[in-house]
Each structure stands twice: as C-alpha cells, then as structure tokens.
Coordinates of C-alpha atoms and ligand atoms in Angstrom, one line a residue:
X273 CA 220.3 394.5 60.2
X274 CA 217.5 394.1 63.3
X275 CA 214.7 391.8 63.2
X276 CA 211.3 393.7 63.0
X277 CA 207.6 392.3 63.6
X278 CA 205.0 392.6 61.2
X279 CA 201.2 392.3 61.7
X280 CA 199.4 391.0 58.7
X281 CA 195.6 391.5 58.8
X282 CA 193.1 391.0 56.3
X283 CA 191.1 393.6 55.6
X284 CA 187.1 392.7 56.3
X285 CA 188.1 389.3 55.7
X286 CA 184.8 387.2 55.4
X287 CA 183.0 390.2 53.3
X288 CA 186.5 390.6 50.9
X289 CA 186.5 386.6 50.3
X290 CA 182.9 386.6 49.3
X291 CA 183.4 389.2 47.4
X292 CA 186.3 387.3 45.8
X293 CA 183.5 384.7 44.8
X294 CA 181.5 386.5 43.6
X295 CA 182.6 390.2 41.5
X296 CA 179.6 391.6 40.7
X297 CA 179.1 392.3 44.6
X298 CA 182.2 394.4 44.4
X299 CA 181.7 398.5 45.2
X300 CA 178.5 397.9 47.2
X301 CA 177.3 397.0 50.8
X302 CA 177.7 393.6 51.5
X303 CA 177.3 391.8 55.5
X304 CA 178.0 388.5 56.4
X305 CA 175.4 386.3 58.8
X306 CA 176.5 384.1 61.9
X307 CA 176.0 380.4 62.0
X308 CA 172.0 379.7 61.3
X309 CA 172.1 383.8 60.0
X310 CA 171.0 385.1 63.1
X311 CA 173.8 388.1 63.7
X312 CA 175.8 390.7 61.8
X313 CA 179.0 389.4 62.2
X314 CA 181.1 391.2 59.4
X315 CA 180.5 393.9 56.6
X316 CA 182.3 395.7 54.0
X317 CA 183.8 399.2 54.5
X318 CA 180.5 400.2 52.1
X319 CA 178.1 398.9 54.4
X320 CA 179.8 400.5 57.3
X321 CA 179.4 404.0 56.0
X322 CA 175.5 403.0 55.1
X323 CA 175.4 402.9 58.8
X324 CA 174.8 399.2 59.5
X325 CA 176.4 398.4 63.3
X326 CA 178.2 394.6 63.9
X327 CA 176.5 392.4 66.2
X328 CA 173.0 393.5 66.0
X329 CA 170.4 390.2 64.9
X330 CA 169.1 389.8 61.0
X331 CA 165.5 389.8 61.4
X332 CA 165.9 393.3 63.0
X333 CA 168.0 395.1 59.9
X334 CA 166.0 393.1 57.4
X335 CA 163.9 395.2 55.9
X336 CA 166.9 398.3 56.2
X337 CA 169.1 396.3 54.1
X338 CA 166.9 395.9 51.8
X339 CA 165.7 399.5 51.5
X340 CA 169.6 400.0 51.3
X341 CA 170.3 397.2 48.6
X342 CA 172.8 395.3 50.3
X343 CA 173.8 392.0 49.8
X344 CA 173.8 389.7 52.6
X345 CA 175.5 386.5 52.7
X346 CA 175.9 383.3 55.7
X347 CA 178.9 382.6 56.8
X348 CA 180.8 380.1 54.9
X349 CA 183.9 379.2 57.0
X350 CA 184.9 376.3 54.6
X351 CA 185.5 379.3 52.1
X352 CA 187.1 381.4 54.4
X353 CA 189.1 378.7 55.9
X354 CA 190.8 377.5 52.3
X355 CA 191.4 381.6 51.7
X356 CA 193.0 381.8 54.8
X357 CA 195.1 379.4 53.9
X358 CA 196.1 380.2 51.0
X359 CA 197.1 383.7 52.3
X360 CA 199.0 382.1 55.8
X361 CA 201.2 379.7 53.1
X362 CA 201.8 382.8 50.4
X363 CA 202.8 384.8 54.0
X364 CA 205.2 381.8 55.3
X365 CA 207.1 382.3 52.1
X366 CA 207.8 385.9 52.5
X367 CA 208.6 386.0 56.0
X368 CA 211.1 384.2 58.0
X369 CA 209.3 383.6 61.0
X370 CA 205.2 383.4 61.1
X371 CA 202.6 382.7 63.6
X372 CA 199.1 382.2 62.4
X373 CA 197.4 384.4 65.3
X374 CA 193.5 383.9 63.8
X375 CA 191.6 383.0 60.6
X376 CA 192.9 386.2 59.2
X377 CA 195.8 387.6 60.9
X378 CA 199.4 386.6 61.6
X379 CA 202.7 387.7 63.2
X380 CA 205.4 387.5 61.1
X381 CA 209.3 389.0 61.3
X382 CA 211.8 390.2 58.7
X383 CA 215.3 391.6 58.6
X384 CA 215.5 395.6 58.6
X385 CA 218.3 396.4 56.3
X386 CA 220.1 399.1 57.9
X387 CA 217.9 402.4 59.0
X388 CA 215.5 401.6 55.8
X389 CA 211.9 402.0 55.6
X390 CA 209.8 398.8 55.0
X391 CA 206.9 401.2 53.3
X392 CA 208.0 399.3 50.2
X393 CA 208.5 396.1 51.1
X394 CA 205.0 396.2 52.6
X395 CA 203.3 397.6 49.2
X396 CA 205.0 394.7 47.5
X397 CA 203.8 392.4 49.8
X398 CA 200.2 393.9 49.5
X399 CA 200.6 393.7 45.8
X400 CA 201.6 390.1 45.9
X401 CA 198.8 389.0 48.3
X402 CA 196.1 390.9 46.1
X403 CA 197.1 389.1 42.8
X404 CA 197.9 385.7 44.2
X405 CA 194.9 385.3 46.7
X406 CA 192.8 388.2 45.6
X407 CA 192.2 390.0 49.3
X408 CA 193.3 393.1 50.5
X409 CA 196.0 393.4 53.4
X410 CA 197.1 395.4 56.4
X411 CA 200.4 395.1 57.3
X412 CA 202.0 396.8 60.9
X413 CA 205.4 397.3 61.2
X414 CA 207.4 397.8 64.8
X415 CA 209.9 396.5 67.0
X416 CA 207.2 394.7 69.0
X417 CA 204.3 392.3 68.6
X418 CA 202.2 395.5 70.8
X419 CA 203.7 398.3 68.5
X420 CA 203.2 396.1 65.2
X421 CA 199.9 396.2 66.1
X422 CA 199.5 399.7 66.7
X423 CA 200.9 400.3 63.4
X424 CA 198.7 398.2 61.6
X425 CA 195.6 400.2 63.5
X426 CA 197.6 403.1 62.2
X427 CA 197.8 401.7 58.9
X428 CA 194.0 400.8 59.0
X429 CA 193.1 404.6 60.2
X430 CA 194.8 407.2 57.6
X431 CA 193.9 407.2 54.3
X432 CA 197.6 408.1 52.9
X433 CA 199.4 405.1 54.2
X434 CA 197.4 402.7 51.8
X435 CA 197.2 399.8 54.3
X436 CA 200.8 400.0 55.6
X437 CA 202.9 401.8 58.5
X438 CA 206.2 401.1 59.8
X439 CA 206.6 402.5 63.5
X440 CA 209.7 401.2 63.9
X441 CA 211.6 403.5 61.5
X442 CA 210.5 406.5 63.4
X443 CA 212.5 408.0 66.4
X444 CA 210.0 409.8 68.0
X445 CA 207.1 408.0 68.2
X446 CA 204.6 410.4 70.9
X447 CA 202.8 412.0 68.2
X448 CA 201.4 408.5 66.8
X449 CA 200.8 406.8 70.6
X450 CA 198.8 410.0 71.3
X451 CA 196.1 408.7 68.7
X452 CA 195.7 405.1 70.2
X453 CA 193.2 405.3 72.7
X454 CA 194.0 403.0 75.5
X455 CA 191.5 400.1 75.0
X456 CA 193.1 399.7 71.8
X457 CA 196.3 398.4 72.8
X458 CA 196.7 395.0 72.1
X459 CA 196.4 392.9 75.2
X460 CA 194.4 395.8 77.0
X461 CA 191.2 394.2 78.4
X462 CA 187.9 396.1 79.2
X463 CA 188.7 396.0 83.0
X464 CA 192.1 397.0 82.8
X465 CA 191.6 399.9 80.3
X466 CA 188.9 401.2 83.3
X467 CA 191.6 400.8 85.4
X468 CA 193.8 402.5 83.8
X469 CA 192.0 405.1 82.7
X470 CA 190.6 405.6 86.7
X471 CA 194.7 406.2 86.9
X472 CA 194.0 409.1 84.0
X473 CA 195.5 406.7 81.4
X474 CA 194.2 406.8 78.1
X475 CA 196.4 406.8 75.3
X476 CA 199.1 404.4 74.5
X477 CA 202.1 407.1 74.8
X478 CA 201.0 407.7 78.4
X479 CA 200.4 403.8 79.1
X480 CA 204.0 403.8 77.7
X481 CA 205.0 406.3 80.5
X482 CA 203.7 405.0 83.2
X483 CA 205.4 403.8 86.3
X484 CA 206.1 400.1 85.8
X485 CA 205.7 399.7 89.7
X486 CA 201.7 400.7 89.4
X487 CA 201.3 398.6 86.7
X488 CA 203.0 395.8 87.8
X489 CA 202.1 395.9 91.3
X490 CA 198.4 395.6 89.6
X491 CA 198.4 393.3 86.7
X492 CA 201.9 391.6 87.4
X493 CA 204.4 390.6 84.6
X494 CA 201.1 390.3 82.1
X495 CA 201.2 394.2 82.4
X496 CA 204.4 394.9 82.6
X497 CA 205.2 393.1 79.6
X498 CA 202.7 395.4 77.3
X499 CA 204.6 398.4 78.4
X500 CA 207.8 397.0 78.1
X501 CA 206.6 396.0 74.2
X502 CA 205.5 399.5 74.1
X503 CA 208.6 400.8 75.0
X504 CA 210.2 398.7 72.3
X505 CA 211.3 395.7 74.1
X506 CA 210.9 392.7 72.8
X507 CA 208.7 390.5 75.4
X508 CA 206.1 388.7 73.8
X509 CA 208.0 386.2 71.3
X510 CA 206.6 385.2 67.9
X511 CA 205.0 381.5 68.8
X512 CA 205.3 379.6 65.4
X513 CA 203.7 376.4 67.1
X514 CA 200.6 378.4 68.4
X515 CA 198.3 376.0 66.6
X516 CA 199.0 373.9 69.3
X517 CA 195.4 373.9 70.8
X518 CA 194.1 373.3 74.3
X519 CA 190.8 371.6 72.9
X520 CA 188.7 371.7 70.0
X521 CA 185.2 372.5 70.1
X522 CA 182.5 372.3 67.3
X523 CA 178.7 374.1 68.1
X524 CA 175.6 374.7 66.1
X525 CA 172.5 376.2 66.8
X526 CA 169.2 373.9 64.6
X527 CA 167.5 375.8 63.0
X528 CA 164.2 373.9 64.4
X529 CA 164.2 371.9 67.5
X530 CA 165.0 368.8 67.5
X531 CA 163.6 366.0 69.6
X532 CA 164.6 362.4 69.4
X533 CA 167.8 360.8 70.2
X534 CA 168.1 359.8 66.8
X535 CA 168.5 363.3 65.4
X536 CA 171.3 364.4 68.0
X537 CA 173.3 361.8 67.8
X538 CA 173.4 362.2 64.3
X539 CA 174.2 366.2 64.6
X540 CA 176.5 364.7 67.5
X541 CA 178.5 362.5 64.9
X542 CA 178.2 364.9 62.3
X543 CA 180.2 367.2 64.9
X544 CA 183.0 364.8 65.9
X545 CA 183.6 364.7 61.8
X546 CA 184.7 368.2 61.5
X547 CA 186.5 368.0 64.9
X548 CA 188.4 365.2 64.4
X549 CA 189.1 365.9 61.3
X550 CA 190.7 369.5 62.7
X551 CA 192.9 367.0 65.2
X552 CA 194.4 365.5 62.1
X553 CA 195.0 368.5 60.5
X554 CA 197.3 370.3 63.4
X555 CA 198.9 366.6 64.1
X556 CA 197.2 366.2 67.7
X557 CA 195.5 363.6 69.6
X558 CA 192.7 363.2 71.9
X559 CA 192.1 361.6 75.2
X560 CA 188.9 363.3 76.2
X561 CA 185.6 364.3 74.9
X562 CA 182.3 366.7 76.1
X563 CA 179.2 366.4 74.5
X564 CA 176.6 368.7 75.2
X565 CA 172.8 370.1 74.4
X566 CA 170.1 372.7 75.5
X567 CA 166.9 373.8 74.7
X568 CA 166.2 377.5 74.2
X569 CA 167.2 379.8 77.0
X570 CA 164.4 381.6 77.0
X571 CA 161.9 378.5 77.2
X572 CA 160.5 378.0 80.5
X573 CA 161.4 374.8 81.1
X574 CA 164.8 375.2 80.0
X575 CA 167.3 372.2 79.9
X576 CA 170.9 371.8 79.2
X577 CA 173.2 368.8 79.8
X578 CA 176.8 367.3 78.8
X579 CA 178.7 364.1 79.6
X580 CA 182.5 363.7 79.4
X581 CA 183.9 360.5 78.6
X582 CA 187.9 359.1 78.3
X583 CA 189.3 358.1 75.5
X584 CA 191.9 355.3 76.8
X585 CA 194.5 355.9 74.2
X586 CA 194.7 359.4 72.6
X587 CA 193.7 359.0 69.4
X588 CA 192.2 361.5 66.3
X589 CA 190.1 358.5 64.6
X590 CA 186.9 359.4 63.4
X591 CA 185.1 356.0 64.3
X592 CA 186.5 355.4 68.0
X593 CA 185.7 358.9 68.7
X594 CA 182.2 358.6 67.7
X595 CA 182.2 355.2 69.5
X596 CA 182.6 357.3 72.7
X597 CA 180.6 360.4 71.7
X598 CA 177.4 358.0 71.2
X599 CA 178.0 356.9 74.5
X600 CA 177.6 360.5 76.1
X601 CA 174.5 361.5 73.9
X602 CA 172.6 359.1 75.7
X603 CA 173.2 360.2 78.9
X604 CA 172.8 363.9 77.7
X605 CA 169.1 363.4 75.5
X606 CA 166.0 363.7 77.8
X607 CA 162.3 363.0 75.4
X608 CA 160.4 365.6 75.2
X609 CA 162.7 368.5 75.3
X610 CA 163.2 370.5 72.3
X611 CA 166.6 370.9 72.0
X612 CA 168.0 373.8 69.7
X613 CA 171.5 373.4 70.6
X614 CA 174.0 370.5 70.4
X615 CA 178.0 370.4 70.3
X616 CA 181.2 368.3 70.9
X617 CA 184.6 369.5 72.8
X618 CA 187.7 367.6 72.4
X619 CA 190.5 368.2 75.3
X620 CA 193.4 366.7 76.7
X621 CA 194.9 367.2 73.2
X622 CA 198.6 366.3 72.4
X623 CA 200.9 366.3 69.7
X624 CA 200.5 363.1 67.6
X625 CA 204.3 362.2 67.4
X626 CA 204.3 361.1 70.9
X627 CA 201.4 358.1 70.3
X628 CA 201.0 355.5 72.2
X629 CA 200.4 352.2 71.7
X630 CA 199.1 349.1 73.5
X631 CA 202.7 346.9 73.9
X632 CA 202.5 343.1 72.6
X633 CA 199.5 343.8 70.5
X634 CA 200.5 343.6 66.8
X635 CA 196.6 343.1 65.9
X636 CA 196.0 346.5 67.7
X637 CA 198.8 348.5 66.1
X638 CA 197.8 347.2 62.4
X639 CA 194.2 348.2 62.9
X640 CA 195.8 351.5 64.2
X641 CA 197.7 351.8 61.0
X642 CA 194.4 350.9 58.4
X643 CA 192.4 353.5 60.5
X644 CA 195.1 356.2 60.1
X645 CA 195.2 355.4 56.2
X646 CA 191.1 355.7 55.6
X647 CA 191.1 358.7 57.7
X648 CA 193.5 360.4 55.7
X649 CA 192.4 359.3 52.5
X650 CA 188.7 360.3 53.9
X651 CA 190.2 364.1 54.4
X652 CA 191.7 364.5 51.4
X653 CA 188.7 363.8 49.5
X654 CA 186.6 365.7 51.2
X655 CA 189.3 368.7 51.2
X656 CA 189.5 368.1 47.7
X657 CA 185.7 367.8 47.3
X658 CA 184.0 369.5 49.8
X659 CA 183.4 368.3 53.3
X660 CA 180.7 366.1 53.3
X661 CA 181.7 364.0 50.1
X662 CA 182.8 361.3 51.8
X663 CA 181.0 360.9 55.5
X664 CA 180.4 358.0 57.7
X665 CA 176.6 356.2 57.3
X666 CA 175.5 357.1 60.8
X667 CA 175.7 360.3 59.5
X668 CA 174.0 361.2 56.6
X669 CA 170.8 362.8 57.4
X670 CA 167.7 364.8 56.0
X671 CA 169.0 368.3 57.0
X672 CA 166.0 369.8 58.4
X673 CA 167.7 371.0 61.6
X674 CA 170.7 371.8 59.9
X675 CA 171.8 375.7 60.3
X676 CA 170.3 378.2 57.9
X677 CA 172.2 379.4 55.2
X678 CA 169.9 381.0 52.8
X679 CA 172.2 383.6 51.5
X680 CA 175.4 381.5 51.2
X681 CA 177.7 381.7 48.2
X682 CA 177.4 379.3 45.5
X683 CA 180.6 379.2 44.8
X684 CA 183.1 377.2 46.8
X685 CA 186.8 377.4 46.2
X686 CA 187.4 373.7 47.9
X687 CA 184.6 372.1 45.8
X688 CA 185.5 371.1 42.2
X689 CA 181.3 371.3 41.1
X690 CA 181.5 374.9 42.2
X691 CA 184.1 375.8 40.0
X692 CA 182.3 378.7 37.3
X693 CA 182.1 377.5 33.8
X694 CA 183.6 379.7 31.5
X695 CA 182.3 379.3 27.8
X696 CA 184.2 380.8 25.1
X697 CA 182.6 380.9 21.2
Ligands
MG803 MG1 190.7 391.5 59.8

C-alpha cells in the first residue's frame, strides 16, 4: 500500500452554500457580492455560461442580471465559514492526514491498496459529502500535492469523470500534462509562467521535462521542488498545523463615510471582536496590534494612517486588546476626514500553550483565568447564536456605516432564529 494525496475542492463554494439555504435558487444563475456588494466575487456554473465574468463591480452588471434573472446574494462568510467546517470535520474523518489549505479546499492522504483505482473511493466520498453537508466536491488524486492538483483541474474539466480523477493510477501520464497549460500549475506564479514560457514552456508535461539546472539556477529549491512534485516526488509535505497563522487581519469598507472618532473606534472595536475571537479559535496569542483607516483613494485630499502598539503579554482577551486598540485609533483619526475605510491586524501571534505569566502575581493570573472563562463562554454563545449576540457595550452601534448587504440570505445555519419553520397539518 502507498500513501496518495488528495485535493478536496468545493465546487463554487459560496454560490453552492447559498444555494444550500435557500432551494428554490437551485438550476438558475446565481452570483455572490464582495464585502459592502461592490464586486462579483463568485457565481454558479449557470451564471457562468449566461456570460457573467468574476471580478467586474455590481453597479456595472446590474441592470444585465436582471434582464438575465439572476439571483444575487452578499457575501455571508459566517455561512460559509460554519459549512466549511462542517465539510473540513466530515473530511478529517475519512482521511488520515488533512490540511485545511482555504475556506474550501484541503489536502488530505489515504492508503492506495495495491495498483487500485480510488475512482470509487472518491464517488463515495462525493456521495457522503453531498448528503451530510449538502455541497458538491472535487476531489484530485496523485502522488503529489502539484499532481493532486492537476487532477482535481482534471476532474473539474471533463464532463465523464463526474468531479473525480486519480493520476496516480496511470503510468503514462503525457497525454493528461499536455492539457495543463503552464500557469495552471499549482505554485506557478504570473512572472514565472512568462518566464517560463519565454523558455517555450507551456504545459505541465514539458515543465515536467525540463532541465532542473534552468529552473533551479532561476527560481532556486522553490522551483525545483514543483518539478520534482511533477515528476512524482514527494516534496511539499501535507502541513496539518497550517492554521498556524502569521497575523490576523479584519477590514471593511463603510458603506458611508464616517467622520468622528466616536464611530471608528466603535468599527475599531467591533473589529478586534471578530479577530480575537479567530485567535481563540486556532489556540494563539497576540503581542502586537495595527490599526488603520483611509478615506477614499480617489478623493483629492486623500488620507490614510495606522498606529501599532505592544501588547506586553501575548494574550487573545477581547477587553485588553481593545484597551490597546483604543489607544491607536486616536493617533490614527484626523476631524474632518471622511474616512471609508477602517481595519485591525493582529501579529506576533503564537501558540497559546506556551503563555506567559507575570511570576509572584496570583491576583494577575486569577483575573487571567476569569477573562479566559467569559471569553469562552462569550464565543460559544455567539457561535451558537450568531455573532453579535453577545458583544461588549462600547460596541453596539446604529449600523449606518456598516457594509451593505442588501441581498444577503436570510437564513443562517449558526443562528437558531434562522432556523425555517416547518408546519405540518
Ligand atoms: Mg472551490
């Protein structure tokens, strides 16, 4: 038996979890609206063929989706974030190893039995994940992390493989590299791919077949190791701890200015909820924190501005990191300016098993203790609840800034008053 990779994908993920919410969308075009709806930022495979392109703003394709009758929704990460989850924990279970690469895809591996074909394995799989979580997968199959990849592009592509490929079963792999173009090999940025392609490089069987000198000599071990991958060779482990983040940073755009300190420091705080709250959840600490603003980039007097601050022991409580945040905002708000942007990074992060406290101060350590309890307690209501059902005062506000979400979906899978009533006679 040899240990394979998958690559687990779902498929249009933010349109197919609305869609979950919400059946009687299902079979027509549906598009999904960036923070405060300004851009396209996902669409179902019906909207695609209608012709609507990713990326491009609302107000612009307004009047076409209408013509077109297709639904549009805002984005609602708190919904995507609780499917994701769902799917990552149903995935864990089925896989030996996993690594949770993004909001909807993961590495995972499983034993090959001897010379066998995972094709069924992976429908099962697909099976499972559509009646448990209600989503349709992807799943890649290869030797690799780079060729499990390729396979689930492969799997995406042709119609007959039904969401799943397995590359790794077949010996002679040329006439499936030949389709990949090189810019879609996983780890192949935009410079390199014109790089390599200036070399006459542009499919993944002939990036396979290339002299590892050039490439190496070019892009060093961070090259070498993609064709390595593509060759086969394991080089890029899975990374189950890859939730381990550098920092965490929470943005949002108003949907009006906003012009007194009052307002910002309460977008400010309402910020640091949802970031801190994010530390707790992957067990890390902070010792750092960025807050920043601007005014609109195309305004002619233009203004943007962020203060950093310490946090003397790395902590992930709510209240001493707002302590510090309101600190920065004043240093950051100027009167006058109307400021349309506002966000929060927290850095030096670390994992929370390594805390440190202040020695001799039993006072300092029980308050520590209280602080970790009501957080806790806090985030489990509002995961329970929704996010906002509990909140701290200095942050409850009139939400006229707050982001626009016109089109967003009633119904909420992490909030019990969203739950649709059934009535039976
Ligand atoms: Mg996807």
């Amino acid at each position: 038996m040899s240990k394979v990779i998958l690559q687990i994908d779902g498929n249009n993920f933010y349109a197919s979890c609305e869609q979950l919410v919400d059946p009687s969308i299902k079979g027509k075009g549906l598009v999904v609206l960036s923070n405060n709806d300004g851009c396209i930022v996902a669409r179902n495979s019906e909207a695609r063929k209608m012709g609507i392109p990713m990326g491009q703003p609302y107000f612009k394709l307004k009047n076409k989706l209408t013509q077109l009758n297709i639904n549009v929704r805002s984005s609602n990460y708190e919904l995507y974030g609780d499917i994701s989850n769902r799917l990552m924990q149903l995935l864990r279970k089925n896989c030996e190893e996993l690594e949770i690469y993004s909001i909807d895809e993961a590495f995972g591996t499983i034993k090959r039995p001897k010379e066998k074909c995972l094709y069924k394995w992976g429908k099962n799989l697909r099976t499972l994940v559509y009646q448990n979580i209600g989503i349709p997968i992807s799943i890649g199959i290869g030797e690799t992390k780079v060729l499990s990849k390729i396979s689930n592009y492969l799997a995406k592509k042709t119609q007959n493989n039904s969401g799943i490929f397995d590359i790794g079963i077949i010996e002679n792999k040329d006439p499936y590299l030949n389709l990949v173009k090189v810019d879609q090999v996983w780890g192949i940025g935009k410079r390199m791919s014109i790089w390599l392609k200036s070399k006459g490089i542009t499919n993944a069987r002939e990036l396979r077949d290339m002299s590892s000198n050039q490439i190496k000599g070019k892009y060093g071990v961070v090259g070498l190791r993609i064709l390595n991958e593509l060759k086969g060779i394991l080089c890029i482990p899975i990374n189950e701890t890859s939730s381990d983040r550098k920092e965490i940073s929470v943005s949002r755009s108003f949907s009006d200015p906003i012009d007194s300190l009052e307002e910002l420091n309460q977008a400010i705080i309402k910020y640091v909820l949802i970031a801190s709250s994010k530390l707790r959840k992957y067990n890390q600490l902070s010792s750092a924190i960025t807050v920043f603003t601007n005014t609109n980039i195309h305004s002619k007097d233009f203004y943007k501005s962020k203060a950093t601050g310490e946090i003397n022991i790395p902590t992930s409580d709510s209240r001493t990191i707002i302590k510090t945040s309101l600190e920065l905002t004043q240093k950051i708000f100027k009167p006058y300016r109307k400021l349309t942007k506002a966000g929060v990074i927290l850095h030096k992060l670390e994992r929370n098993k390594y805390k440190q406290n202040l020695l001799f101060n039993s006072e300092f350590i029980r308050e520590g203790l209280y602080q970790e309890r009501l957080n806790h307690l806090i985030d489990q209501i509002n995961n329970r609840n929704g996010r906002d059902t509990i909140s701290w005062g200095s942050s409850i506000i009139e939400n006229e800034w707050s982001p626009r979400r016109e089109k967003a979906s009633l119904i909420k899978t992490t909030n019990m008053e969203s739950i649709p009533k059934i009535y039976a006679n």
